[in-house]
Amino acid sequence: MTDTQKTAQLSLNGETYELPVFSPSVGPDVLDIRKLYAQAGVFTYDPGFTSTASCDSTITYIDGEEGILLHRGYPIDQLAAKSHYLEVCYLLLYGELPTAAQLEDFETRVTRHTMVHEQMHNFFRGFRRDAHPMATLVGVVGAMSAFYHDSTDIADPWQREVAAIRLIAKLPTIAAMAHKYSIGQPFVYPRNDLDYAANFLHMCFSVPAEQYHVDPILSRAMDRIFTLHADHEQNASTSTVRLASSSGANPFACIAAGIACLWGPAHGGANQACLEMLKEIGSVDRIPEFIARAKDKNDPFRLMGFGHRVYKNTDPRAKVLKQSADEVLELLGVENNPLLQVAKELEQTALNDPYFIEKKLFPNVDFYSGIILEAMGFPTAMFTPIFALSRTVGWISQWKEMIGDPQNKIGRPRQLYLGETARDYVDIENR
Ligand code: CMC
């Protein structure tokens, strides 16, 4: 954050107030209103934070107009093409790409933490089999503070580090267990000889009765999905993690809060909702009907997987995933998959429609990810847990950054109160 000596003036009730202006390393300037209430006695009003920076950060940068996403300065398309998920995790957590030795050490530390406490197996059995895996995930990740209370002291940097590694390592195991539990199959233990993505596929799809071979093209596609979801600056779930942690709550509780927020269909739940929508549309001839519904102000239906608060041109993650969808479906011999045909035609129709052009609505990351995941054999209910396990590194990196910041304060927004003014209590017989 550079103090440019620039200021903005606010005139209010005959007084002028100077507001400092900060210049970021890239992106629009930011007005510093921290002293506004103390000096002028007013609040700012910005529901949905459309114009508000809630923190400073060095992790991720998004230029929504240009469709740019950078992690620690590196463009997401380069990371998706040349890097892999655990290397991106290292980059997000520690700020630089690792050397070969650092990467090996990091991968070893993550791999050694992939098993969960054996008693967690019993904990799972308290859930109904038909529970949504996101419901199970929120509960089990929240319960990690009961199983790993030797890494909940946020004042201890070593415990913070252990908690970060545990979360990154165990989320795939827990997500896979939620899947296995919901389909009535035995839990599958992680395998340390497999890489992160291949191990996740193994835990989801292998059964004790036979050998399971992880196809390297599928594990590469899985890894790319993890990479593309790894972080996205101050989105709703990340802001939830930061707000929860601002009170000093332990990391497992904070990540559980992030998972709960992610579940909503406007956020991470959109990948499941999008695939369900594509199935409901069913064939290309029904597309006009759904486009009309999405444009109808009196119909709550929205085109799932379309639109973004920040991206107003293109979502760079969606571009990579569209290509990945073609590759994976071809590998699986289902390139004529009707859902992919509907998705491609829907995308073209929407992109040429004045409503979507005017409102700058483009396919987002959730538009193509579901098609890939379904082709791989995941049930739709697993889509959002996969998003959650991928995003855990982003949440924990932002959490670490925040805890390490000496300016860290409890988050406490104010409000525009429009309710009753003070009035006297009325006894029940007089109401
Ligand atoms: N279909 C039809 N109309 C839409 C859509 C859509 N998907 N998205 C936005 N609009 C319209 C909206 O009705 C509004 O119209 P008007 O100006 O006439 O009132 C205008 O576009 C602006 O929308 P908004 O809701 O004010 O924009 P927002 O920034 O608050 O919401 C969003 C962003 C992602 C929640 C929204 O676009 C949406 O609901 N999309 C569908 C759900 C989805 O795909 N979510 C995944 C987001 S990316 C991954 C993630 O974050 O997890």
Coordinates of C-alpha atoms in Angstrom, one line a residue, residues 144-311:
M144 CA -11.5 -30.7 13.5
S145 CA -10.9 -28.3 16.4
A146 CA -12.1 -31.1 18.7
F147 CA -9.7 -33.6 17.1
Y148 CA -6.7 -31.4 16.5
H149 CA -6.7 -29.0 19.5
D150 CA -2.9 -28.9 19.5
S151 CA -3.1 -26.5 16.5
T152 CA -5.8 -24.1 17.5
D153 CA -3.7 -21.5 19.3
I154 CA -3.6 -18.7 16.7
A155 CA -1.0 -16.7 18.6
D156 CA 1.6 -19.5 18.0
P157 CA 3.0 -19.3 14.4
W158 CA 4.0 -23.0 14.5
Q159 CA 0.5 -24.0 15.4
R160 CA -0.8 -21.8 12.6
E161 CA 1.5 -23.5 10.2
V162 CA 0.4 -27.0 11.3
A163 CA -3.3 -26.0 11.1
A164 CA -2.7 -24.8 7.5
I165 CA -1.0 -28.0 6.4
R166 CA -3.6 -30.2 8.2
L167 CA -6.4 -28.4 6.4
I168 CA -4.9 -28.6 3.0
A169 CA -4.0 -32.2 3.5
K170 CA -7.2 -33.5 5.1
L171 CA -9.9 -31.7 3.2
P172 CA -9.7 -34.2 0.2
T173 CA -9.8 -37.1 2.6
I174 CA -12.8 -35.6 4.4
A175 CA -14.6 -34.7 1.1
A176 CA -14.0 -38.2 -0.2
M177 CA -15.2 -39.8 3.0
A178 CA -18.4 -37.7 2.8
H179 CA -18.9 -39.1 -0.7
K180 CA -18.2 -42.7 0.3
Y181 CA -20.5 -42.4 3.3
S182 CA -23.3 -41.0 1.2
I183 CA -23.2 -43.9 -1.3
G184 CA -22.8 -46.6 1.4
Q185 CA -19.2 -47.7 0.5
P186 CA -16.3 -48.1 2.9
F187 CA -13.9 -45.2 3.5
V188 CA -10.7 -45.5 1.5
Y189 CA -7.5 -44.5 3.1
P190 CA -5.2 -42.0 1.4
R191 CA -2.1 -43.4 -0.5
N192 CA 1.2 -41.5 -0.1
D193 CA 2.6 -42.8 -3.4
L194 CA -0.1 -40.8 -5.4
D195 CA 0.0 -37.1 -6.0
Y196 CA -2.7 -34.8 -4.5
A197 CA -5.3 -35.1 -7.3
A198 CA -4.7 -38.7 -8.1
N199 CA -5.0 -39.6 -4.4
F200 CA -8.4 -37.8 -4.2
L201 CA -9.7 -39.7 -7.2
H202 CA -8.4 -42.9 -5.6
M203 CA -10.2 -42.1 -2.3
C204 CA -13.4 -41.3 -4.2
F205 CA -13.5 -44.1 -6.7
S206 CA -11.6 -47.1 -5.5
V207 CA -13.2 -50.0 -3.6
P208 CA -11.5 -52.7 -1.6
A209 CA -12.8 -55.4 -4.0
E210 CA -10.6 -54.4 -7.0
Q211 CA -7.6 -52.5 -8.2
Y212 CA -8.2 -48.9 -9.2
H213 CA -6.0 -47.3 -11.8
V214 CA -5.9 -43.5 -11.8
D215 CA -5.8 -42.2 -15.4
P216 CA -3.1 -39.5 -15.6
I217 CA -5.2 -37.4 -17.9
L218 CA -8.1 -37.4 -15.4
S219 CA -5.8 -36.6 -12.5
R220 CA -4.3 -33.8 -14.5
A221 CA -7.8 -32.5 -15.2
M222 CA -8.7 -32.9 -11.5
D223 CA -5.5 -31.0 -10.5
R224 CA -6.4 -28.2 -13.0
I225 CA -9.9 -27.9 -11.4
F226 CA -8.2 -27.6 -8.0
T227 CA -5.8 -25.0 -9.3
L228 CA -8.4 -22.9 -10.9
H229 CA -10.4 -22.7 -7.7
A230 CA -7.5 -22.1 -5.3
D231 CA -8.1 -18.5 -4.4
H232 CA -10.2 -15.5 -5.6
E233 CA -9.4 -12.6 -3.3
Q234 CA -12.1 -11.2 -1.1
N235 CA -15.2 -13.2 -2.3
A236 CA -18.1 -14.0 0.0
S237 CA -16.6 -17.2 1.6
T238 CA -13.1 -15.7 2.0
S239 CA -14.6 -12.6 3.6
T240 CA -16.5 -14.9 5.9
V241 CA -13.3 -16.7 6.9
R242 CA -11.6 -13.3 7.6
L243 CA -14.6 -12.0 9.6
A244 CA -14.9 -15.2 11.6
S245 CA -11.2 -15.2 12.3
S246 CA -11.2 -11.4 13.3
S247 CA -12.7 -12.4 16.6
G248 CA -9.8 -14.8 17.3
A249 CA -11.7 -18.0 16.4
N250 CA -9.6 -21.1 15.7
P251 CA -8.7 -21.9 12.0
F252 CA -10.9 -25.0 11.8
A253 CA -14.0 -23.0 12.9
C254 CA -13.2 -20.3 10.5
I255 CA -12.8 -22.6 7.5
A256 CA -16.1 -24.3 8.5
A257 CA -17.7 -20.9 8.3
G258 CA -16.2 -20.4 4.8
I259 CA -17.5 -23.7 3.7
A260 CA -21.0 -22.8 4.9
C261 CA -20.9 -19.6 2.9
L262 CA -19.6 -21.3 -0.2
W263 CA -22.5 -23.6 -0.3
G264 CA -25.0 -21.0 -1.5
P265 CA -26.1 -21.1 -5.1
A266 CA -24.9 -17.6 -5.8
H267 CA -21.4 -18.7 -4.8
G268 CA -19.8 -22.2 -4.9
G269 CA -23.2 -24.0 -5.0
A270 CA -23.6 -22.6 -8.5
N271 CA -21.6 -25.6 -10.0
Q272 CA -24.2 -28.0 -8.8
A273 CA -27.1 -25.7 -9.7
C274 CA -25.6 -25.1 -13.2
L275 CA -25.4 -28.8 -14.0
E276 CA -29.0 -29.4 -12.7
M277 CA -30.1 -26.5 -14.9
L278 CA -28.3 -28.0 -18.0
K279 CA -30.1 -31.3 -17.3
E280 CA -33.4 -29.5 -16.9
I281 CA -32.9 -27.7 -20.2
G282 CA -32.1 -31.2 -21.7
S283 CA -31.9 -30.3 -25.4
V284 CA -30.8 -27.3 -27.5
D285 CA -34.3 -26.6 -28.7
R286 CA -35.4 -25.7 -25.1
I287 CA -32.6 -23.0 -24.8
P288 CA -34.8 -20.1 -26.0
E289 CA -37.4 -20.9 -23.3
F290 CA -34.7 -20.7 -20.5
I291 CA -33.0 -17.6 -21.9
A292 CA -36.5 -15.9 -21.9
R293 CA -37.0 -17.0 -18.3
A294 CA -33.6 -15.6 -17.2
K295 CA -34.5 -12.2 -18.8
D296 CA -37.9 -12.1 -17.2
K297 CA -37.9 -9.8 -14.2
N298 CA -41.0 -11.6 -12.7
D299 CA -39.2 -15.0 -12.8
P300 CA -36.6 -15.6 -10.1
F301 CA -34.7 -18.0 -12.5
R302 CA -31.2 -17.0 -13.3
L303 CA -28.8 -18.6 -15.8
M304 CA -26.5 -20.5 -13.4
G305 CA -22.8 -20.3 -14.1
F306 CA -23.3 -16.9 -15.7
G307 CA -22.4 -13.5 -14.3
H308 CA -19.9 -12.4 -11.7
R309 CA -19.6 -9.5 -9.3
V310 CA -16.1 -8.6 -10.5
Y311 CA -15.6 -10.1 -14.0

